PDB file of C-alpha atoms and ligand atoms in Angstrom:
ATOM      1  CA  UNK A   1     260.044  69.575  51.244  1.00 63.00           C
ATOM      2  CA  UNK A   2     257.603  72.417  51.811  1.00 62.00           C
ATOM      3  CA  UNK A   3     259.946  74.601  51.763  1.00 68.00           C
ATOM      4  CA  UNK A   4     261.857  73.594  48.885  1.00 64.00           C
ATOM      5  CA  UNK A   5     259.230  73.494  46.479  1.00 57.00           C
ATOM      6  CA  UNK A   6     257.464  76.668  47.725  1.00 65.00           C
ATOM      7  CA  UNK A   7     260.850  78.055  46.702  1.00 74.00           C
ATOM      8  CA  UNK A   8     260.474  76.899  42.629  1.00 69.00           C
ATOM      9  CA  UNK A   9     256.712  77.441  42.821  1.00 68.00           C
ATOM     10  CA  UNK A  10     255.799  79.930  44.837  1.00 73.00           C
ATOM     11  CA  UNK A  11     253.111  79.543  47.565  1.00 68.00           C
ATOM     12  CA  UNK A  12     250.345  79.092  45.365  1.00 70.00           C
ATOM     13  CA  UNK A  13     252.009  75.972  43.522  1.00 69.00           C
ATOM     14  CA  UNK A  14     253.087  74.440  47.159  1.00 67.00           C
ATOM     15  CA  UNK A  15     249.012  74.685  48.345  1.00 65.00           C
ATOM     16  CA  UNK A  16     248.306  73.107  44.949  1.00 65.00           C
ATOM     17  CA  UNK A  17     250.644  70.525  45.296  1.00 61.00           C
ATOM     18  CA  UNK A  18     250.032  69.556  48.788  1.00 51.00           C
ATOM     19  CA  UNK A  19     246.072  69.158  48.455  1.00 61.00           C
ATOM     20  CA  UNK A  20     246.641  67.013  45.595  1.00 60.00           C
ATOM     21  CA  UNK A  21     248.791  65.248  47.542  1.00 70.00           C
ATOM     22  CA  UNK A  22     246.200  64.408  50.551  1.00 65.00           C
ATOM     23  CA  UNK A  23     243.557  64.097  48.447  1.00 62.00           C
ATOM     24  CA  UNK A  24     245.458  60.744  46.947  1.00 63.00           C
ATOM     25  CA  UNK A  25     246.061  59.684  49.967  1.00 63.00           C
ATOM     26  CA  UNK A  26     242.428  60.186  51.045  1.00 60.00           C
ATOM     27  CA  UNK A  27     241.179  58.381  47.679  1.00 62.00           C
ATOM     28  CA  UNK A  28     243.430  55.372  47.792  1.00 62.00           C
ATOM     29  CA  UNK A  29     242.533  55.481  51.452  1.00 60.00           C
ATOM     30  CA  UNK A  30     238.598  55.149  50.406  1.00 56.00           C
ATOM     31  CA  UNK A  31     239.099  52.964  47.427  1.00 54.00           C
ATOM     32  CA  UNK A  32     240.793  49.965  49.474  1.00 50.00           C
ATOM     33  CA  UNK A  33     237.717  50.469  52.093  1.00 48.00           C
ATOM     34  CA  UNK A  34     235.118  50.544  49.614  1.00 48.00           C
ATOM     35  CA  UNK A  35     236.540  47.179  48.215  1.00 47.00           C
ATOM     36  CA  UNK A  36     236.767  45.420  50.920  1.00 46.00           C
ATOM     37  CA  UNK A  37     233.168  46.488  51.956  1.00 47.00           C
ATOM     38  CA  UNK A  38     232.380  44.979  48.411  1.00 47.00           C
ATOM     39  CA  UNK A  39     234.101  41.687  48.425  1.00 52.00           C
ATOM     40  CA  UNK A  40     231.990  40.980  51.956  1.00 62.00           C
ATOM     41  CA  UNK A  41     228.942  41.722  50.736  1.00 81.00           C
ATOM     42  CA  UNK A  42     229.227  39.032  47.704  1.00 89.00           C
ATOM     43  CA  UNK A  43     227.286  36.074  48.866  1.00 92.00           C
ATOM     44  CA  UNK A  44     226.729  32.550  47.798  1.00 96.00           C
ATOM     45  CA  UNK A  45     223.281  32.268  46.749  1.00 97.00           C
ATOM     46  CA  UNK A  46     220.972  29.191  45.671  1.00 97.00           C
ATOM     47  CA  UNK A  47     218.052  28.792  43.815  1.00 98.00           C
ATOM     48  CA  UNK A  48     214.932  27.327  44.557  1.00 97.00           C
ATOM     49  CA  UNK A  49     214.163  26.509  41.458  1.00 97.00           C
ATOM     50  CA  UNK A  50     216.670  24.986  39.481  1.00 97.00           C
ATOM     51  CA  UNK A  51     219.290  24.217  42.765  1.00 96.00           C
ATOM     52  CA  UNK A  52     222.235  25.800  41.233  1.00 97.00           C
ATOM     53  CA  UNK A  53     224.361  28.259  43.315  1.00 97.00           C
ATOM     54  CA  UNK A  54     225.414  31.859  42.079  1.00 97.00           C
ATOM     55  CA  UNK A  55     227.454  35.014  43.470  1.00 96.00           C
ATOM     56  CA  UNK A  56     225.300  37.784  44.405  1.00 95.00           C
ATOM     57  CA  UNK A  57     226.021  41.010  45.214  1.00 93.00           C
ATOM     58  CA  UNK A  58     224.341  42.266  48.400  1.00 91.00           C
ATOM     59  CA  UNK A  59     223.019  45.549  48.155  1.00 89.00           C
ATOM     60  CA  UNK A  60     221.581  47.770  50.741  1.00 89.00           C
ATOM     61  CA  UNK A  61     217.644  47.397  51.037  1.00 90.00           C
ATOM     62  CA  UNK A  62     217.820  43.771  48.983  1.00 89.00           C
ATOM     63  CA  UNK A  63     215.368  41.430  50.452  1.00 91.00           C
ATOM     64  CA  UNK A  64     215.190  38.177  49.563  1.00 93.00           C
ATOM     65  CA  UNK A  65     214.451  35.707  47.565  1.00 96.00           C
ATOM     66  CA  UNK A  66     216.923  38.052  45.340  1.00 96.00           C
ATOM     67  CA  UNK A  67     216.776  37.579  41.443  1.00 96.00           C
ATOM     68  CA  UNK A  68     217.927  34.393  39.971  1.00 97.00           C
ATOM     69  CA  UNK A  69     219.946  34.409  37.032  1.00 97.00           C
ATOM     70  CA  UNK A  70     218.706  30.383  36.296  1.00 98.00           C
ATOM     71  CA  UNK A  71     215.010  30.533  36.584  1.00 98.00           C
ATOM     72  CA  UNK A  72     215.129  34.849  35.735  1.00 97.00           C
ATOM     73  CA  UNK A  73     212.765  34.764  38.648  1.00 97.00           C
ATOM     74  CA  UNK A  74     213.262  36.036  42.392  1.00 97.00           C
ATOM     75  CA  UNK A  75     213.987  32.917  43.866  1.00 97.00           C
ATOM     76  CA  UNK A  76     217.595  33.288  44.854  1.00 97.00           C
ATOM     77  CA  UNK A  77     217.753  32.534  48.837  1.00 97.00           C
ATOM     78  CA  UNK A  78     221.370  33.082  50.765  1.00 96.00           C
ATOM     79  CA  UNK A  79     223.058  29.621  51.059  1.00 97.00           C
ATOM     80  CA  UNK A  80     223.765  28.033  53.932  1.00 97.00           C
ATOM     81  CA  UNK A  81     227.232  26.042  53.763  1.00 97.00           C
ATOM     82  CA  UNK A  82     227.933  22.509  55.824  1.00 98.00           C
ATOM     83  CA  UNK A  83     231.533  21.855  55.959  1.00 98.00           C
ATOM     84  CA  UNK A  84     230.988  18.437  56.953  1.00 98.00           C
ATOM     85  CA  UNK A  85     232.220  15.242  55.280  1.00 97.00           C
ATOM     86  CA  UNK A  86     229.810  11.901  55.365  1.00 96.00           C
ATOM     87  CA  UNK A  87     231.844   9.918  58.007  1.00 95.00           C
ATOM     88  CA  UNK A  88     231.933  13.141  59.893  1.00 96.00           C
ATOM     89  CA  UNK A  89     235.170  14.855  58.812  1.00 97.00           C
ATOM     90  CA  UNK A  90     235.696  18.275  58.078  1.00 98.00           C
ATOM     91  CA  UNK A  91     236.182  19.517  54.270  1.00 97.00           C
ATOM     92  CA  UNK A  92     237.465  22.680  52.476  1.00 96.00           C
ATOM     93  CA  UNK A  93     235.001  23.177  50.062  1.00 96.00           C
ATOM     94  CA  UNK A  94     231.269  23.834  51.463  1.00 97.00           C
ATOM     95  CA  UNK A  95     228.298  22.232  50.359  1.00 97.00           C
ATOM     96  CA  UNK A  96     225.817  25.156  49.511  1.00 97.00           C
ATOM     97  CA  UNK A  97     222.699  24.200  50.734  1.00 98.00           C
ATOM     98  CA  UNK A  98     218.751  25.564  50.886  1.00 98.00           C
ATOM     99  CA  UNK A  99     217.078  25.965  53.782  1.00 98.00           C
ATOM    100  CA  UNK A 100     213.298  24.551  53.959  1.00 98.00           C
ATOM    101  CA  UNK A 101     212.235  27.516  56.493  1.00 96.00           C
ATOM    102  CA  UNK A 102     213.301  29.826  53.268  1.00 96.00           C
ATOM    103  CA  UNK A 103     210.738  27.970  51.025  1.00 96.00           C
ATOM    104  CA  UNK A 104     207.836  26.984  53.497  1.00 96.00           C
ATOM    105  CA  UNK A 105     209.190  23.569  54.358  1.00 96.00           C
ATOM    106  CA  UNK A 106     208.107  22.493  57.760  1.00 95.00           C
ATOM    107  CA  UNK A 107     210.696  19.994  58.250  1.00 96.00           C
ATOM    108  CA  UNK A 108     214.379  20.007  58.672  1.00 97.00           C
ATOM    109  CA  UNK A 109     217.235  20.709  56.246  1.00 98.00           C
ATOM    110  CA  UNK A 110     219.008  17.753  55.656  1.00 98.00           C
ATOM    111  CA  UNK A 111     222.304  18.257  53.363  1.00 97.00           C
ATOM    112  CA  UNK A 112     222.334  15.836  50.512  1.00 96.00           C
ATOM    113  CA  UNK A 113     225.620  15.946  50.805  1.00 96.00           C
ATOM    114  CA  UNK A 114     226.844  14.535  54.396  1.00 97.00           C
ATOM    115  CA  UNK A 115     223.280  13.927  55.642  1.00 97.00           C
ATOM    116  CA  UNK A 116     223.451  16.299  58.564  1.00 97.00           C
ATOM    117  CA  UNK A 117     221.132  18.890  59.952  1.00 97.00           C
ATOM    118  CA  UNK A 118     221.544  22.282  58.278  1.00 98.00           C
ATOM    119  CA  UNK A 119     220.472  25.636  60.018  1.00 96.00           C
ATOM    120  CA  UNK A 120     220.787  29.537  59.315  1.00 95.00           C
ATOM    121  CA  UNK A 121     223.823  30.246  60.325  1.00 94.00           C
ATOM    122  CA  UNK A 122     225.497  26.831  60.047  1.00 95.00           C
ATOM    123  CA  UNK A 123     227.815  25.488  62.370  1.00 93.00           C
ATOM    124  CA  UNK A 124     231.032  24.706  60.843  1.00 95.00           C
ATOM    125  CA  UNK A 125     233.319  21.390  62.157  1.00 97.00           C
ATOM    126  CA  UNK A 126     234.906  22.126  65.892  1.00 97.00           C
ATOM    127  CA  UNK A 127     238.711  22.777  65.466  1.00 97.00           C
ATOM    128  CA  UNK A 128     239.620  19.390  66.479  1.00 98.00           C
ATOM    129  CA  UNK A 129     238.187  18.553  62.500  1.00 98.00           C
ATOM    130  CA  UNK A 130     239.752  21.235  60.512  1.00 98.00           C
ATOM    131  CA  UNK A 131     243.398  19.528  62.450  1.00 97.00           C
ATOM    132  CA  UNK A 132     242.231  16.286  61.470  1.00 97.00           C
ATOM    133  CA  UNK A 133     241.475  17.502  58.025  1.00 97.00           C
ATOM    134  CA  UNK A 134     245.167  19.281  58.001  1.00 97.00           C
ATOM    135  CA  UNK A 135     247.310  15.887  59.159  1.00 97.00           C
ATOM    136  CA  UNK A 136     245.122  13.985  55.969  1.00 95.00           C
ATOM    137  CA  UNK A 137     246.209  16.668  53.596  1.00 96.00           C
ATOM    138  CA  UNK A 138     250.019  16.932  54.983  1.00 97.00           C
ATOM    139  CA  UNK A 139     250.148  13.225  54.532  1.00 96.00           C
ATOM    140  CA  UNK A 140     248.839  12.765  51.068  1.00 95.00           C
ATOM    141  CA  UNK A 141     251.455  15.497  50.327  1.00 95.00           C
ATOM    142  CA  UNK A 142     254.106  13.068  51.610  1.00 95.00           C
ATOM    143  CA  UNK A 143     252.808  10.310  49.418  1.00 94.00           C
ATOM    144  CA  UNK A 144     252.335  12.042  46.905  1.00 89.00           C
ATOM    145  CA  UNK A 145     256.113  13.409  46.825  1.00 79.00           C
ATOM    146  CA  UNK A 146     256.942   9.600  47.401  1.00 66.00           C
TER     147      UNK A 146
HETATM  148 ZN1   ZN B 201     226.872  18.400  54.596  1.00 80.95          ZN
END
């Protein structure tokens, strides 16, 4: 290949062509990292204010409370998220809740949701839920196809 087109081109056109040629593969390289890097910093933010969720894009050196786009103010705080159903099942879609330590509660989280405890760092169902949760969804497939 190097060969070939240092034959039409000369050497100067085969450098040319070749450092183009890594430096797209370097970029394309870069630009997938650099997106993925972004689409983990996005977080799920609540605020304290009004209680309404929003995206937020993490940036290095944010603190929080971050700036809410509800109240304009900075009371944005990272949401935790309780995966837990009421009768103690396992569900896809997280409740996004606030954590009292955030706002100068002294007292528990509770999620208005399922009623449970909710801590930094929530703990999600054990596996033996998300299975659980997968049989109830496989078989309202089926009766749904019925
Ligand atoms: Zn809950």
């Amino acid at each position: 290949m190097f060969t070939w087109i240092r034959e039409k081109l000369g050497l100067p056109g085969a450098v040319v062509i070749c450092i183009i040629a890594v430096g797209l593969v370097a970029y394309s390289a870069f630009g997938r990292k650099d997106e993925a890097a972004e689409s983990s910093s996005e977080r799920m933010f609540i605020c304290s204010e009004t209680m309404k969720t929003f995206q937020y894009k993490v940036k290095v050196g944010d603190e929080w409370p971050v700036r809410s786009p509800y109240s304009d103010k900075e009371t944005g705080w990272p949401a935790e998220k309780c995966y837990w159903t009421r009768d103690g099942g396992a569900k896809r879609e997280p409740t996004y809740v606030l954590l009292n330590e955030y706002i100068g509660k002294d007292e528990p989280t509770i999620c208005p949701d399922c009623g449970r405890k909710v801590q930094r760092n929530n703990q999600r169902p054990p596996a033996g839920k998300w299975r659980e949760l997968a049989e109830r969804e496989k078989q309202q497939a089926a009766a749904q196809g019925d």
